[in-house]
CSV table of N, CA and C in Angstrom, one decimal:
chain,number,residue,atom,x,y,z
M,861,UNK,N,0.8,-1.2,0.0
M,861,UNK,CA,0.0,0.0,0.0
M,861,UNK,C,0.9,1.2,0.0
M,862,UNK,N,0.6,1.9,-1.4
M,862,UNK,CA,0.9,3.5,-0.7
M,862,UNK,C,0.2,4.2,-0.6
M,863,UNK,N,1.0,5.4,0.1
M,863,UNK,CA,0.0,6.5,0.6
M,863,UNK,C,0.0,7.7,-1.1
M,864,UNK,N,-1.5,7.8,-0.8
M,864,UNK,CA,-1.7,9.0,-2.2
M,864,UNK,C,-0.9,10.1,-2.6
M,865,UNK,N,-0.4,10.6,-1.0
M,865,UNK,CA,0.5,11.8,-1.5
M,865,UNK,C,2.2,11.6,-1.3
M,866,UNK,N,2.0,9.9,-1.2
M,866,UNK,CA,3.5,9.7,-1.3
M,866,UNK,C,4.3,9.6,-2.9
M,867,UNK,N,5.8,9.9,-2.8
M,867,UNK,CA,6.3,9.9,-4.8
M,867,UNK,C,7.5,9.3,-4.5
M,868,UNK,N,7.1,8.1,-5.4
M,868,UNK,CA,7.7,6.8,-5.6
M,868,UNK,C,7.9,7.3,-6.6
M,869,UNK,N,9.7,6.4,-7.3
M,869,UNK,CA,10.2,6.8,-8.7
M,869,UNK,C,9.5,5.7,-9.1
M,870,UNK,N,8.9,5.6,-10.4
M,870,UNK,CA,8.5,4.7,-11.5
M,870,UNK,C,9.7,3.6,-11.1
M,871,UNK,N,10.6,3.8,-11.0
M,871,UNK,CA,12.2,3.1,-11.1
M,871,UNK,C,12.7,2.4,-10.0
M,872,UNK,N,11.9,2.7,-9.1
M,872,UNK,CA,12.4,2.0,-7.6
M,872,UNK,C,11.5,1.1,-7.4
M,873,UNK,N,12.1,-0.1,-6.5
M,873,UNK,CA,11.7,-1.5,-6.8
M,873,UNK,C,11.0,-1.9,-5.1
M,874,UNK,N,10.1,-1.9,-5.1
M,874,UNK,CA,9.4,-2.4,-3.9
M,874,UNK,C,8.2,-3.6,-4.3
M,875,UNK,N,8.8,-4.6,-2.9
M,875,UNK,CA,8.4,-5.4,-2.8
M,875,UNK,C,6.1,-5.3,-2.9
M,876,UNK,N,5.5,-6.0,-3.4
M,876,UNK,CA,4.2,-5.9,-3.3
M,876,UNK,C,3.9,-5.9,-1.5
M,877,UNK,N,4.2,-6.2,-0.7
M,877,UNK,CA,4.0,-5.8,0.3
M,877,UNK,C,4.4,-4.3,1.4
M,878,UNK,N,5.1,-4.2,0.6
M,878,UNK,CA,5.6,-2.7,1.4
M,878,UNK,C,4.5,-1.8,1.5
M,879,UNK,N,4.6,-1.2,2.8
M,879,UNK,CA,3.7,0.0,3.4
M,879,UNK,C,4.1,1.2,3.0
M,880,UNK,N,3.6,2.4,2.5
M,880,UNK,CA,4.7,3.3,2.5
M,880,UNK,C,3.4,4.8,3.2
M,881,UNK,N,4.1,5.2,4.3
M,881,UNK,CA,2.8,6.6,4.3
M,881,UNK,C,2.9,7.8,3.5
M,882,UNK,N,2.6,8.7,4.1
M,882,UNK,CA,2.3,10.0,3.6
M,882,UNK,C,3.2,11.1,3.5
M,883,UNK,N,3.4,11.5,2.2
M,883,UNK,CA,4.0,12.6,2.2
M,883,UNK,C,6.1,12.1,2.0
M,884,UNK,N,6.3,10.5,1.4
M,884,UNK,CA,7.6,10.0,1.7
M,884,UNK,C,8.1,9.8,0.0
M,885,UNK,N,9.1,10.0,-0.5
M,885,UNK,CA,9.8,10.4,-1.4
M,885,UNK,C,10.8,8.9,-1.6
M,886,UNK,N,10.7,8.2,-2.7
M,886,UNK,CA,11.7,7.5,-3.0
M,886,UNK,C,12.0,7.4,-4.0
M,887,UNK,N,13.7,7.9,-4.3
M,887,UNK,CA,14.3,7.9,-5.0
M,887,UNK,C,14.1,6.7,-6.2
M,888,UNK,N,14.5,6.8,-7.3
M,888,UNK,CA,14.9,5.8,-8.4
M,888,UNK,C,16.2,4.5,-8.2
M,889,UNK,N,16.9,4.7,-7.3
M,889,UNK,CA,18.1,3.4,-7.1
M,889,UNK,C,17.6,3.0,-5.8
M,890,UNK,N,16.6,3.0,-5.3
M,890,UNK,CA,16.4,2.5,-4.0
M,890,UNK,C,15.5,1.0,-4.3
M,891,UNK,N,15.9,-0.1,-3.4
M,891,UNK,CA,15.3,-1.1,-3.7
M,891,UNK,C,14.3,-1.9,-2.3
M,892,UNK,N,13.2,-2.2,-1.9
M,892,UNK,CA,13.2,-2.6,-0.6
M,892,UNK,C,12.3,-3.9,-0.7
M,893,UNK,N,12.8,-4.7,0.1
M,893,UNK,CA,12.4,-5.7,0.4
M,893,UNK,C,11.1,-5.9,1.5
M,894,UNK,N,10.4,-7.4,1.5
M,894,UNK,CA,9.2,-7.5,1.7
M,894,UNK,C,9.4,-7.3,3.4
M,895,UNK,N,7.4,-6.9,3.6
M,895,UNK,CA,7.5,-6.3,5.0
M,895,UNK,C,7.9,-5.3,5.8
M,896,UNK,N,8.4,-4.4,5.0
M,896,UNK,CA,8.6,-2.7,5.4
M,896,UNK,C,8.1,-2.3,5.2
M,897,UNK,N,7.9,-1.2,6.7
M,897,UNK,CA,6.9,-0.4,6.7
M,897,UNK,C,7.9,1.1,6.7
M,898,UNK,N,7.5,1.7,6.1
M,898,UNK,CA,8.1,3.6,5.5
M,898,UNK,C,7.1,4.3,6.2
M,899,UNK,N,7.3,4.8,7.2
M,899,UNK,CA,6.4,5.8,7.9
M,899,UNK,C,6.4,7.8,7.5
M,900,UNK,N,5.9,8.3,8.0
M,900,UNK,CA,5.5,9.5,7.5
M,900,UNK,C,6.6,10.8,7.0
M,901,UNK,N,7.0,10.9,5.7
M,901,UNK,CA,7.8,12.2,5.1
M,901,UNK,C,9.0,11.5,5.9
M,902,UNK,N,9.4,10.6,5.4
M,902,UNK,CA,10.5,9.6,5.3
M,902,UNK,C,11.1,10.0,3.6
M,903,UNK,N,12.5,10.0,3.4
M,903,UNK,CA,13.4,10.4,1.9
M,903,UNK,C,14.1,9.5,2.0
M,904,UNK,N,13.7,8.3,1.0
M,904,UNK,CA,14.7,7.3,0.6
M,904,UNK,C,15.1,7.6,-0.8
M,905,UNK,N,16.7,7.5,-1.0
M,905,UNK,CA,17.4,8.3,-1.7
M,905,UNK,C,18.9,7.4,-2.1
M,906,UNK,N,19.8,7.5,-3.3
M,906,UNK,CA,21.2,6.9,-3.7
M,906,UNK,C,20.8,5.4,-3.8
M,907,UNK,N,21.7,4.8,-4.1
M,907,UNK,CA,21.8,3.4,-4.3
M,907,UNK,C,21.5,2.7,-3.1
M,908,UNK,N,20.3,2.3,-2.9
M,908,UNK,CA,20.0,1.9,-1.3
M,908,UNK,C,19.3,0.9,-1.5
M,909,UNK,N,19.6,-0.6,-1.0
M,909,UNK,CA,18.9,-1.5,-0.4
M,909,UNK,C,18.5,-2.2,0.8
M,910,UNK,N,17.5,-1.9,0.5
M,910,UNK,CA,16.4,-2.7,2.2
M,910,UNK,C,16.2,-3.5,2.3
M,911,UNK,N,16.4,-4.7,3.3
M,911,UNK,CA,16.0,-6.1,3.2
M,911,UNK,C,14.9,-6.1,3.9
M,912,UNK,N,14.5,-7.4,4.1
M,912,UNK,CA,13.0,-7.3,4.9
M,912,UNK,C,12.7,-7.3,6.3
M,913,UNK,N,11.5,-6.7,6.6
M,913,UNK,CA,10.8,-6.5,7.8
M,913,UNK,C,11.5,-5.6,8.4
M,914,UNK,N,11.8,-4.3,7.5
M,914,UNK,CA,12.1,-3.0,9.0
M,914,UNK,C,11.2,-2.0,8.9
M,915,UNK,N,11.4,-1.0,9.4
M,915,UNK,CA,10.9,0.0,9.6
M,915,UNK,C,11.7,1.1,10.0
M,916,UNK,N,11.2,2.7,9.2
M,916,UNK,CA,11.4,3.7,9.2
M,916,UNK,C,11.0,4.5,9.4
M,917,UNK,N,10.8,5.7,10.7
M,917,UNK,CA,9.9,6.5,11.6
M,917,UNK,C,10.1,7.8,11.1
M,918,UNK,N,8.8,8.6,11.7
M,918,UNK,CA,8.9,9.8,10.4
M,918,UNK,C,10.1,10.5,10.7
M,919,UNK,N,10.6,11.1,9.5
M,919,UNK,CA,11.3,12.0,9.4
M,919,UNK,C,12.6,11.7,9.0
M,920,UNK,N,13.0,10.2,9.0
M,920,UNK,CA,14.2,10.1,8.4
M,920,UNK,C,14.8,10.0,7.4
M,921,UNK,N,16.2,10.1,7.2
M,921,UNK,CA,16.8,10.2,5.6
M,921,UNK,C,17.7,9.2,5.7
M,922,UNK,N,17.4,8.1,4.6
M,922,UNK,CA,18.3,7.1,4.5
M,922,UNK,C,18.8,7.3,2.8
M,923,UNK,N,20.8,7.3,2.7
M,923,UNK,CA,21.2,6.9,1.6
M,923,UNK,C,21.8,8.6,0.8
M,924,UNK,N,21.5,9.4,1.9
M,924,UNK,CA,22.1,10.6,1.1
M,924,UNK,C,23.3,10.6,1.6
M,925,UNK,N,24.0,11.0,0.6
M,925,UNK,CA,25.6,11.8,0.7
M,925,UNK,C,25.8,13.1,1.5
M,926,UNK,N,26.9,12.9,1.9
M,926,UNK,CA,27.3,14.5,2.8
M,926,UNK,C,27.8,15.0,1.8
């Protein structure tokens, strides 16, 4: 399930189970695996893969560069 005002790249690869909420941004090289849940104005970003069953609480930023 995503959330309607979430923006998923066409290009980024999630599992048919993944949750994603509102307002959360994923980049095009990001990949996630089954059973994650993406919580609220969460930015997944860079070459990043997720394996299964975690979770991500609002506000964080996984896979950006300094």
């Amino acid at each position: 399930m995503i959330h309607a005002t979430a923006i998923v790249h066409p290009k980024a690869k999630l599992d048919s189970t993944v949750r994603v909420g509102p307002y959360t941004v994923i980049d095009e090289g990001v990949k996630i695996g089954p059973h994650c849940l993406i919580g609220p104005h969460v930015y997944l970003t860079g070459l990043t893969c997720i394996g299964a069953h975690n979770q991500f609480h609002a506000g964080c930023v996984i896979g950006d560069a300094l």
